[in-house]
XYZ file of C-alpha atoms in Angstrom:
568
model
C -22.576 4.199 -40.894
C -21.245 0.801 -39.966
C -18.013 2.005 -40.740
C -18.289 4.824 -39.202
C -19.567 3.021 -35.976
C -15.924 0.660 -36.546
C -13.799 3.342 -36.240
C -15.166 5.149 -33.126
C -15.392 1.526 -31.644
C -11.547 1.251 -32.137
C -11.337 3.626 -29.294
C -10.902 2.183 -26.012
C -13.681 4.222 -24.288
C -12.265 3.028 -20.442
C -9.232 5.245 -21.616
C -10.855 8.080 -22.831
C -13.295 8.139 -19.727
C -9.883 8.033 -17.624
C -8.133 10.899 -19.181
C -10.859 12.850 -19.020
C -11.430 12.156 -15.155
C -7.615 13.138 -14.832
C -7.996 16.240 -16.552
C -11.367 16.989 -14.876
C -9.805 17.218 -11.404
C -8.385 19.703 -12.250
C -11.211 21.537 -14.235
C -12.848 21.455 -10.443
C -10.309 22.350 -8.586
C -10.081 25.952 -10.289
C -13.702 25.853 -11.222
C -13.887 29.222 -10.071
C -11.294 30.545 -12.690
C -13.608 28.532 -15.355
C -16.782 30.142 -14.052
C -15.407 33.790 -14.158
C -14.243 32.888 -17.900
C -17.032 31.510 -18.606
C -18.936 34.651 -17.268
C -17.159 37.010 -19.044
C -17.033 34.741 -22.540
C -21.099 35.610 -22.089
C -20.603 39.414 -22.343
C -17.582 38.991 -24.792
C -20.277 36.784 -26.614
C -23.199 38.918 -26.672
C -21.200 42.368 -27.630
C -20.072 40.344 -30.333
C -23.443 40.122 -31.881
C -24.163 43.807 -31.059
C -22.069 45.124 -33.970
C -24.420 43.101 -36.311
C -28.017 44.815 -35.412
C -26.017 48.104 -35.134
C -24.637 47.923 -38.746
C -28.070 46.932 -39.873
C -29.280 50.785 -38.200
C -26.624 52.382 -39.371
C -26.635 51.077 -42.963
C -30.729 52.129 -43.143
C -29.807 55.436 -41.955
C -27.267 56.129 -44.177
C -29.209 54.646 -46.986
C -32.484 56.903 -45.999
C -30.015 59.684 -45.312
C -31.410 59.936 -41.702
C -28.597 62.178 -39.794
C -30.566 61.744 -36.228
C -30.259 58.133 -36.623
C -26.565 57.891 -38.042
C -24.256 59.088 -35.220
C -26.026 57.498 -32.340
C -25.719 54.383 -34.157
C -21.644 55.202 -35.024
C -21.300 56.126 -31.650
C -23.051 52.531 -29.949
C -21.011 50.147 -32.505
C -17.832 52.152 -31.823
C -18.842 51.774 -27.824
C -19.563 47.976 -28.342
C -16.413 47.273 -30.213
C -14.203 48.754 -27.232
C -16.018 46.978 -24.612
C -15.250 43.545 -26.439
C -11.628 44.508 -27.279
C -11.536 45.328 -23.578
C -13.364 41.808 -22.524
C -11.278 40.244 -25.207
C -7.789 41.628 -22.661
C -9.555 40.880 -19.669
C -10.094 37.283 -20.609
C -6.973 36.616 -21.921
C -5.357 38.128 -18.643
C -7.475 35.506 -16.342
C -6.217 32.637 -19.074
C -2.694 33.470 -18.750
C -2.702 33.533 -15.243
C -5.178 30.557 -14.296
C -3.366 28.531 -16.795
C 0.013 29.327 -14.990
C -1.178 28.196 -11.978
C -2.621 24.813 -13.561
C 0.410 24.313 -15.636
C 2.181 24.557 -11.778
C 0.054 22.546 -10.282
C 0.177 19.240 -12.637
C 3.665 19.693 -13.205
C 4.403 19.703 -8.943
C 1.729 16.442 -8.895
C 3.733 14.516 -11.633
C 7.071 15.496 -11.185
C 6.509 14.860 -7.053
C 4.975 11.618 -8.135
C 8.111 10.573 -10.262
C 10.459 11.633 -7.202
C 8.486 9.291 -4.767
C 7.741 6.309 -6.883
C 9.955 3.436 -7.023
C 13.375 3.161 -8.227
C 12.855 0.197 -10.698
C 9.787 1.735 -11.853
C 10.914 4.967 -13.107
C 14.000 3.788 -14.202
C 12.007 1.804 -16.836
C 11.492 5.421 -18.704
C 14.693 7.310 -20.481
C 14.778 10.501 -18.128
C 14.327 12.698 -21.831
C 10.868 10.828 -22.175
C 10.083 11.985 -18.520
C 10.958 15.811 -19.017
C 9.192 15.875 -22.380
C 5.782 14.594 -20.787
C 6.659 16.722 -17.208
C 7.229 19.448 -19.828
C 5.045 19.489 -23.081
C 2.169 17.212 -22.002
C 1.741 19.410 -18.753
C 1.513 22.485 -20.889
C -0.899 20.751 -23.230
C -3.621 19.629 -20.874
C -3.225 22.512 -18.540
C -4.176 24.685 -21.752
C -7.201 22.569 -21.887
C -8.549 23.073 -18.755
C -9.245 26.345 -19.184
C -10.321 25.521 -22.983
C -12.705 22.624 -23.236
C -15.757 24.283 -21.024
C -15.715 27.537 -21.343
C -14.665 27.583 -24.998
C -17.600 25.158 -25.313
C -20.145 26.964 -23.611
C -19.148 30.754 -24.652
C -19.243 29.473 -28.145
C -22.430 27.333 -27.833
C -23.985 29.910 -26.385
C -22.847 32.644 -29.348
C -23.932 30.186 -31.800
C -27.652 29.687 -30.452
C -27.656 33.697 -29.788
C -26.481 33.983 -33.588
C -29.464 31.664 -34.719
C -32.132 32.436 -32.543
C -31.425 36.171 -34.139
C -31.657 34.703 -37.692
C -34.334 32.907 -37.240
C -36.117 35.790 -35.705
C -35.836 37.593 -39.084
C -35.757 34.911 -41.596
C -36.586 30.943 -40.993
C -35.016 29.650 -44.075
C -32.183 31.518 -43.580
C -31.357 29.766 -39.913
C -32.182 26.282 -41.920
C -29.535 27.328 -44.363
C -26.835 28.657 -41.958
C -27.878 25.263 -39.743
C -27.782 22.462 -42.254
C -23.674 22.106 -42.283
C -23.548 21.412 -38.137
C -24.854 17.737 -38.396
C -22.673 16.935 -41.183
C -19.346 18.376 -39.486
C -19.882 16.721 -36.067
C -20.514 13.081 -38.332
C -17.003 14.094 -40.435
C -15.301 15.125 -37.124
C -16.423 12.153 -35.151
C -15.159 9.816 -38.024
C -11.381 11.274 -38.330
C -11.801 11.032 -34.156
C -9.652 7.519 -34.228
C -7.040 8.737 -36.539
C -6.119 12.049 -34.897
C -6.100 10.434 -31.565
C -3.211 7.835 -33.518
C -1.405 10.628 -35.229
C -1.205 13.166 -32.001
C 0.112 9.531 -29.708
C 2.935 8.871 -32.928
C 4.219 12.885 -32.631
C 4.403 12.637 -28.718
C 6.294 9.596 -28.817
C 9.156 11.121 -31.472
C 9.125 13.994 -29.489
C 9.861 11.968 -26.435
C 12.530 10.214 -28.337
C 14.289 13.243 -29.588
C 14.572 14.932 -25.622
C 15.670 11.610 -24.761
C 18.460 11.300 -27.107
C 19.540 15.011 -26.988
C 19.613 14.093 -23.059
C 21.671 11.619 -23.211
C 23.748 12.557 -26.032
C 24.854 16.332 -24.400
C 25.314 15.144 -20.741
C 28.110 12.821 -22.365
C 29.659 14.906 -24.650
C 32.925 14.124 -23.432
C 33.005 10.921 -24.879
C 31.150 11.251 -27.744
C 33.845 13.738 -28.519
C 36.880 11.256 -26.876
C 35.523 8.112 -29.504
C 35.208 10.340 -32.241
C 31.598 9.522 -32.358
C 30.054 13.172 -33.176
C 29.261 11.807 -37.090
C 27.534 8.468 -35.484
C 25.714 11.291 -33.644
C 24.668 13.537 -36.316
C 23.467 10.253 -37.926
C 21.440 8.945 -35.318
C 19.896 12.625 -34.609
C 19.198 13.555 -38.628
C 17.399 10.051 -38.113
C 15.236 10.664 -35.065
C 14.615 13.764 -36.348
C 12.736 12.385 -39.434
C 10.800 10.386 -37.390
C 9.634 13.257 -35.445
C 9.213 15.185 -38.943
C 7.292 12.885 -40.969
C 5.060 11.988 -37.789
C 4.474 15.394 -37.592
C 3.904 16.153 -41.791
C 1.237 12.982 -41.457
C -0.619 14.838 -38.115
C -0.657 17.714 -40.175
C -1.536 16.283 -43.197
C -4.518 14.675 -41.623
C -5.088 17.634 -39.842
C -5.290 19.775 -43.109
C -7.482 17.587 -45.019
C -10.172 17.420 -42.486
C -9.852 20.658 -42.055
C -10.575 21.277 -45.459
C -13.335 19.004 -45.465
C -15.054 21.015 -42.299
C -14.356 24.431 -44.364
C -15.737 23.217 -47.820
C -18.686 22.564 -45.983
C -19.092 25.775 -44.169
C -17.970 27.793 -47.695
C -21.029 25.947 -49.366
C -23.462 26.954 -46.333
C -21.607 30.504 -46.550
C -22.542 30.842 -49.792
C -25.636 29.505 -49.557
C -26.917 31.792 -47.174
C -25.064 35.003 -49.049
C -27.351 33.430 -52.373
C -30.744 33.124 -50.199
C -29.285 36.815 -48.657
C -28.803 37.979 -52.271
C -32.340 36.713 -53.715
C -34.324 38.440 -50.417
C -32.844 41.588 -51.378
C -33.660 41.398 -55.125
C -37.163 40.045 -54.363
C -37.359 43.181 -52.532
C -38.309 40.941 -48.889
C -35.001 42.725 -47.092
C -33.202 45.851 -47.243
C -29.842 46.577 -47.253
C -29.069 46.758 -43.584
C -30.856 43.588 -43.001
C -28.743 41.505 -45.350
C -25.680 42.982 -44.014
C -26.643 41.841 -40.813
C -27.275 37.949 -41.846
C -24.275 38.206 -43.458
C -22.363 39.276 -40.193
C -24.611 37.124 -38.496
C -23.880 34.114 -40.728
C -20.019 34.911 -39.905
C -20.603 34.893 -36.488
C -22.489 31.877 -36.263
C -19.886 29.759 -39.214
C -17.018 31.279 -36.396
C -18.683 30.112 -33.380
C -19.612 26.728 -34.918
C -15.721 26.445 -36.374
C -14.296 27.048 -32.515
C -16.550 24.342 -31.114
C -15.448 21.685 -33.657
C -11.768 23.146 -33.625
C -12.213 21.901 -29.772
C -12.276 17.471 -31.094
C -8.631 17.884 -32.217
C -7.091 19.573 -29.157
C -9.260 17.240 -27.199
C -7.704 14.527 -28.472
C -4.530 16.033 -28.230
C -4.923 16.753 -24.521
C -6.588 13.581 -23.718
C -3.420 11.789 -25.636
C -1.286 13.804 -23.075
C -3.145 13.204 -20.081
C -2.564 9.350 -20.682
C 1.004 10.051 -20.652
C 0.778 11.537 -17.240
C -1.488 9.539 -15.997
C 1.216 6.698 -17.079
C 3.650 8.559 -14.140
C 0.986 9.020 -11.625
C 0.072 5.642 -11.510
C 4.126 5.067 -10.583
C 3.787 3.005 -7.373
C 4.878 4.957 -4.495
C 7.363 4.030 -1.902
C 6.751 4.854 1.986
C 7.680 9.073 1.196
C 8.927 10.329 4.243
C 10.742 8.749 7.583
C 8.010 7.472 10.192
C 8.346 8.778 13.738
C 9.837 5.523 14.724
C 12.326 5.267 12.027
C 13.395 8.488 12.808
C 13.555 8.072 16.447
C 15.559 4.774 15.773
C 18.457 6.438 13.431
C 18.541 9.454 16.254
C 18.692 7.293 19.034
C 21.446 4.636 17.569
C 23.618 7.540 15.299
C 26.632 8.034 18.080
C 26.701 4.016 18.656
C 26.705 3.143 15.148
C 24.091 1.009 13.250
C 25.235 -3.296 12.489
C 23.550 -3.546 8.372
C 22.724 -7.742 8.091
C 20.855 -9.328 5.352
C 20.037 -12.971 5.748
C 18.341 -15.338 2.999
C 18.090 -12.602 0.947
C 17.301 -13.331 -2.541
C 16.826 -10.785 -5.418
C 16.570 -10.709 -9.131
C 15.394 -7.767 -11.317
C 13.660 -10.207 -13.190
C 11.796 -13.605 -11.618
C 12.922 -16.049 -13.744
C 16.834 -14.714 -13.478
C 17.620 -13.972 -9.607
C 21.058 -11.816 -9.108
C 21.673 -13.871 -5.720
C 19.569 -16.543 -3.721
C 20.118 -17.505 0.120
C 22.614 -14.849 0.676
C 24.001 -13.862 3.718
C 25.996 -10.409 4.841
C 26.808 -8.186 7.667
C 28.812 -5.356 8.898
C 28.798 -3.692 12.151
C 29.820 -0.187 13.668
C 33.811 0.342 13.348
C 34.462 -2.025 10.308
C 35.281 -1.652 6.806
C 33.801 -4.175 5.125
C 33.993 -4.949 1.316
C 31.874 -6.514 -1.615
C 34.347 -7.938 -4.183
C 33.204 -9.193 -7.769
C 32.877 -9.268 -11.362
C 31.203 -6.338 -13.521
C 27.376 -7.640 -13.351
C 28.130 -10.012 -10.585
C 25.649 -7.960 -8.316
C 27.592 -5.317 -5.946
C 25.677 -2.394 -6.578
C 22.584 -4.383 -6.315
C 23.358 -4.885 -3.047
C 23.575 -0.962 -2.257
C 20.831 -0.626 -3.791
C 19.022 -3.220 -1.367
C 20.192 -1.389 1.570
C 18.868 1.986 -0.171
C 15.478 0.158 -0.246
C 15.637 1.251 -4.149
C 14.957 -2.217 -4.788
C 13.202 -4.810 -2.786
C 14.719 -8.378 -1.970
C 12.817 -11.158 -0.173
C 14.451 -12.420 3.497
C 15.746 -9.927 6.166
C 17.411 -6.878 5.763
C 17.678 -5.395 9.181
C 19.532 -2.645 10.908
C 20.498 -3.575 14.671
C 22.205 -1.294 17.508
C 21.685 -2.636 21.392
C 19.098 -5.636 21.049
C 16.946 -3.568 18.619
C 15.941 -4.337 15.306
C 14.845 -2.041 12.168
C 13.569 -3.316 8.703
C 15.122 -1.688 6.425
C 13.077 0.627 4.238
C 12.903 3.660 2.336
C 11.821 5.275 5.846
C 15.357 3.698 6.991
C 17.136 5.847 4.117
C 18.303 8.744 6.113
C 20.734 6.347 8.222
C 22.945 5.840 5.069
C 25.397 8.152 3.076
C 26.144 6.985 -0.289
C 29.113 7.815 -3.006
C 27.709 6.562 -6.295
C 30.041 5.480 -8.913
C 30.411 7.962 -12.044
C 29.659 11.609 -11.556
C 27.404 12.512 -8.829
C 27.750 16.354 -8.239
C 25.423 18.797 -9.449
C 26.239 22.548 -11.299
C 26.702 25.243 -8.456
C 29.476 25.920 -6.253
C 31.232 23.338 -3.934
C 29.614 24.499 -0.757
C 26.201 23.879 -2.492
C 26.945 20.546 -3.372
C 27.922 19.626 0.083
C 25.381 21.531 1.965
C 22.795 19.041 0.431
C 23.630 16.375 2.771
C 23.203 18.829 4.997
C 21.903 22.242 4.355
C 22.688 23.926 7.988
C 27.002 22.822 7.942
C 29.293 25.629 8.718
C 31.823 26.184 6.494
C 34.206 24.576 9.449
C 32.207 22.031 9.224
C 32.718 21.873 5.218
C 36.097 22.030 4.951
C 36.834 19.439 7.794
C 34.644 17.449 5.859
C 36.714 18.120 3.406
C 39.747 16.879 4.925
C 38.672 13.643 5.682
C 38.140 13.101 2.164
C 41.839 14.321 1.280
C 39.856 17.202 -0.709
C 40.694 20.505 0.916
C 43.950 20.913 -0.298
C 43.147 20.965 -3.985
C 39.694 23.185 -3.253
C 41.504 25.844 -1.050
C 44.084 26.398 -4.443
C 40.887 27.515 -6.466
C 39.975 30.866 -6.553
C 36.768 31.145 -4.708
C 37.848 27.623 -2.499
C 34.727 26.134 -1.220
C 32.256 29.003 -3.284
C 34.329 27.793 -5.942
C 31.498 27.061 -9.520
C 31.367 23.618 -10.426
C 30.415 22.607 -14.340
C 28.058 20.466 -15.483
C 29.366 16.935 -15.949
C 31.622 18.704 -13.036
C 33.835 20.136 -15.512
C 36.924 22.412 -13.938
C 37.740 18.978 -12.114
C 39.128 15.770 -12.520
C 37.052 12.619 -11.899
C 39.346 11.833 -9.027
C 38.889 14.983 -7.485
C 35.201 14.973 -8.304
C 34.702 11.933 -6.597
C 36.950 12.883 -3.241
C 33.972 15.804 -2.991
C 31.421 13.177 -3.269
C 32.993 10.955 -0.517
C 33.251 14.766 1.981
C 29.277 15.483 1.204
C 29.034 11.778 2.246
C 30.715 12.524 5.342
C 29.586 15.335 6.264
C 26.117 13.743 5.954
C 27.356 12.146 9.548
C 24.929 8.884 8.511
C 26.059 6.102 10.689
C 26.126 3.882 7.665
C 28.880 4.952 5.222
C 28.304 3.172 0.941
C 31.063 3.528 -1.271
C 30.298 2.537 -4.900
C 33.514 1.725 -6.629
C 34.111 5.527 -4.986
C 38.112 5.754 -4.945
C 38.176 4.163 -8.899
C 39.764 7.237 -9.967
C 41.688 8.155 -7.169
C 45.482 7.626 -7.295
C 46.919 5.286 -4.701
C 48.162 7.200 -2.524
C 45.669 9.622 -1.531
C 43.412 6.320 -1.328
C 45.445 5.471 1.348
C 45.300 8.530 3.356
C 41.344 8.616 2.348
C 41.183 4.874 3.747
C 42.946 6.398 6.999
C 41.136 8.965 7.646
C 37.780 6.667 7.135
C 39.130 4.494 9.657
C 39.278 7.723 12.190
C 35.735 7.410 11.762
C 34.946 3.962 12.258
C 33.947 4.138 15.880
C 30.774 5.939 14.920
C 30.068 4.443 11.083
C 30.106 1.065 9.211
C 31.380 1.567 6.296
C 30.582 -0.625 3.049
C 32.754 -0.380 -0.325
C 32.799 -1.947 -3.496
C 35.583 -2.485 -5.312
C 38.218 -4.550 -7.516
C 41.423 -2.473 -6.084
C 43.617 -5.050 -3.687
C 45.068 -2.108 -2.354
C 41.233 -0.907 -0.756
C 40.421 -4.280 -0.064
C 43.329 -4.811 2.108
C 42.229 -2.122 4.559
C 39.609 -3.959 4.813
C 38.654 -5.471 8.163
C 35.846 -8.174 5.751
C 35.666 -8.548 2.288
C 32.921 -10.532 0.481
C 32.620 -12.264 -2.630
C 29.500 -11.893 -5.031
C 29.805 -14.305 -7.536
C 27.738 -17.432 -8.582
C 24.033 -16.049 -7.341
C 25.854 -15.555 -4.115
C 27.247 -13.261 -1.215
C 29.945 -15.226 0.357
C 32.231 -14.602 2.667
């Protein structure tokens, strides 16, 4: 027992009580879908058990050679077994559905959750680990919400039903078929610390395999272009072992105490089938009657099995639930633009919006700031550059404006005398071009009618224009309807990008980021790009980063990051 005692204390029972809150939300929140299966697991319960007392009848009569009594009774067990067949559809109908609209329901919470937490947070996750959890550990508790009570209770309840009717009949018997149920919930309750370990080691592989077949597909290109596809197959034949011999040891666990569980219930099987057997030779029983314990004993061994059957998936759930629970507890950032924020962009978007940081100072880390004491600014109608090394910090500062990350000191937008911290709420007055690939699969029009999901097509293709795109997009065959890849294959990165600069535009933000944006554009279209920016710069500021002399002498400012400073 001490033992015993040692490895349930191993269990932190704070997280258990916390994963089970989780899942019970939702348990009450569709309580009524639990109550209804619940209600009907009675009847499916109850007809189950009819089919032993009939057989008992209809055994004696066909023993005593009783006609009357022999087609009534083939008639009621026939009867009984439809209804439960029919129960049996009905229940698995309400299951399918309620557990759709669970599954639905956690998987809008967490993957909502994700969307509005903060950058730096969720960026701390590989984005396979996140759709594995938003994926398989959704469908894994949302099965148990619909599982854990009324499996529990239906099955309870068919298992005192199946006693009370032994017991009723024959008291030694009901010790018999009773003896194994202390002994199995000891056995279960001791393998409780390793499950929970084995079903947290086959999550995490799995998470590690989505992760790396992530990564590894949406840059195929250049696995291909560095001849890496046999480093590849390497690296995935190794996670994949992982994964497999995480999952041989769950089920190798799983099997053996298993086993254990159904060794016991064979011996109290057979037990009851020997005390069954000895009745009927002493002459105590008939025929019928021993049939019936022996159905009865099934029933009872099966409804006993389902509620033990219930500690490994609730481990398995409550493993799950703590991975969830790991992205709800994501801190959120301020979700959606304040009346005054959004009165503030509206009000200041013709005029333009000045961007100024002052004594900022940021670091991802504490002990290693980025920059310290740093001063910037850029007003309506310039072009104004960040210049520096790879790693020096120019993105960070983007990303400062973006609110992704959060600096100490001021970091204000201005227009007329007033004054804005800048925020996430702040967000909307910006319009960024990321470096790398930034479009999505779906046609050209799509990808541009997410900055701004009412534009005409006029509106499109002058947006277009300003970003020295529409001459290359009207030569494809469907122009702006035109299917863009994954990856955006069917274009080149330069022309990839000069889309990303016109959804930018077409935004109509007054604050204008460009993220090393024109890096694969040839020269002279930059130019003409850089021109027709400048058109713009009565209404925008525009901020770029980039190592290109060519940009940054267009360039009415250009600042250096270098040194744990912005300097201009």
């Amino acid at each position: 027992m001490k033992k015993l005692f040692k490895k349930l204390s191993s269990l932190s029972l704070s997280e258990l009580y916390t994963e089970l809150r989780w899942i019970w939300q939702y348990i009450k929140k569709y309580k009524n879908s639990v109550a209804l299966y619940v209600v009907i697991g009675f009847f499916s319960s109850a007809l189950a058990l009819v089919p032993s007392v009939l057989s008992k009848r209809l055994i004696n009569a066909v023993m005593a050679h009783d006609s009357a009594a022999v087609v009534p009774a083939a008639v009621f067990l026939l009867v009984f077994g439809v209804l439960n067949i029919i129960l049996t559809a009905v229940m698995s109908r309400i299951s399918v559905r309620s557990n759709t609209m669970v599954t639905r329901d956690i998987r809008d919470g967490v993957f909502s959750r994700v969307l509005s937490a903060k950058w730096q947070e969720t960026a701390a996750f590989r984005s396979g680990d996140i759709l594995n959890r938003i994926n398989n550990d959704v469908t894994t508790v949302s099965s148990a919400v619909l599982t854990w009570i009324p499996t529990f209770v239906t099955k309870f309840f068919q298992f005192c039903c199946a006693f009370f009717l032994i017991l009723s009949h024959d008291r030694t018997m009901a010790l018999l078929a009773l003896v194994g149920s202390p002994v199995t919930v000891i056995i279960s309750s001791f393998f409780l610390s390793k499950m929970r370990e084995n079903s947290k080691n086959v999550r995490k592989a799995s998470s590690d395999l989505v992760a790396f077949l992530g990564e590894s597909l949406s840059d195929i290109q250049n696995v291909k272009a560095f001849d890496l596809t046999g480093f590849f197959r390497l690296r995935f034949e190794s996670i994949q072992k992982l994964l497999i011999n995480a999952t041989f040891k769950q089920n190798r666990f799983s099997v053996l105490s298993g086993a254990v569980v159904s060794f016991l219930g064979l011996v109290v099987s057979y037990s009851c089938l020997g005390w069954s057997v000895y009745r009927l030779w002493s002459g105590k029983i008939d025929f019928g009657t021993m049939t019936m314990f022996l159905q009865l004993a099934g029933v009872l061994s099966s409804a006993f099995g389902s509620l033990v059957s219930l500690v490994p998936g609730a481990v398995s759930s409550t493993v799950s639930a703590r991975r969830l629970i790991e992205l709800s507890n994501l801190t959120p950032e301020q979700e959606e633009n304040s009346e005054k924020e959004k009165a503030f962009i509206e009000r200041n978007k013709n005029c333009g919006l000045t961007v100024s940081l002052k004594n900022v100072k940021f670091g991802y880390s504490k002990n290693k700031p980025i920059f310290e004491n740093s001063d910037f600014i850029a007003r309506p109608g310039e072009i104004v550059a960040l210049r520096g090394e790879s790693g020096a910090g120019k993105t960070t500062v983007l990303r400062l404006l973006l609110a992704l990350v959060e600096g100490e000191g001021e970091l204000l937008l201005e227009s007329g005398g007033e004054k804005m911290p800048i925020s996430p709420r702040t967000r909307s007055a910006f319009s960024l071009v990321p470096q790398g690939h930034s479009l999505f699969a779906g046609t050209i029009s799509e990808n541009l009618r997410m900055a701004k999901p009412d534009a005409t097509d006029d509106e499109i293709e002058a947006a277009l224009k300003t970003a020295c795109a529409y001459d290359f997009v009207m030569k494809t065959h469907d122009k702006i309807n035109s299917v863009v890849g994954e990856n955006t294959v069917g274009l080149s990165e330069g022309q990839a990008q000069r889309i990303a600069i016109a959804r930018a535009v077409l935004k109509g933000s007054p604050v204008l980021l460009l993220d090393e944006a024109t890096s694969a554009v040839d020269p002279k279209t930059e130019k003409e790009l850089i021109n027709n920016l400048n058109s713009l710069k009565e209404k925008r500021t525009v901020i770029i980063t980039s190592h290109r002399e060519s940009l940054l002498s267009c360039c009415d400012r250009v600042y250096e990051v270098e040194d744990g400073l912005i300097k201009s």
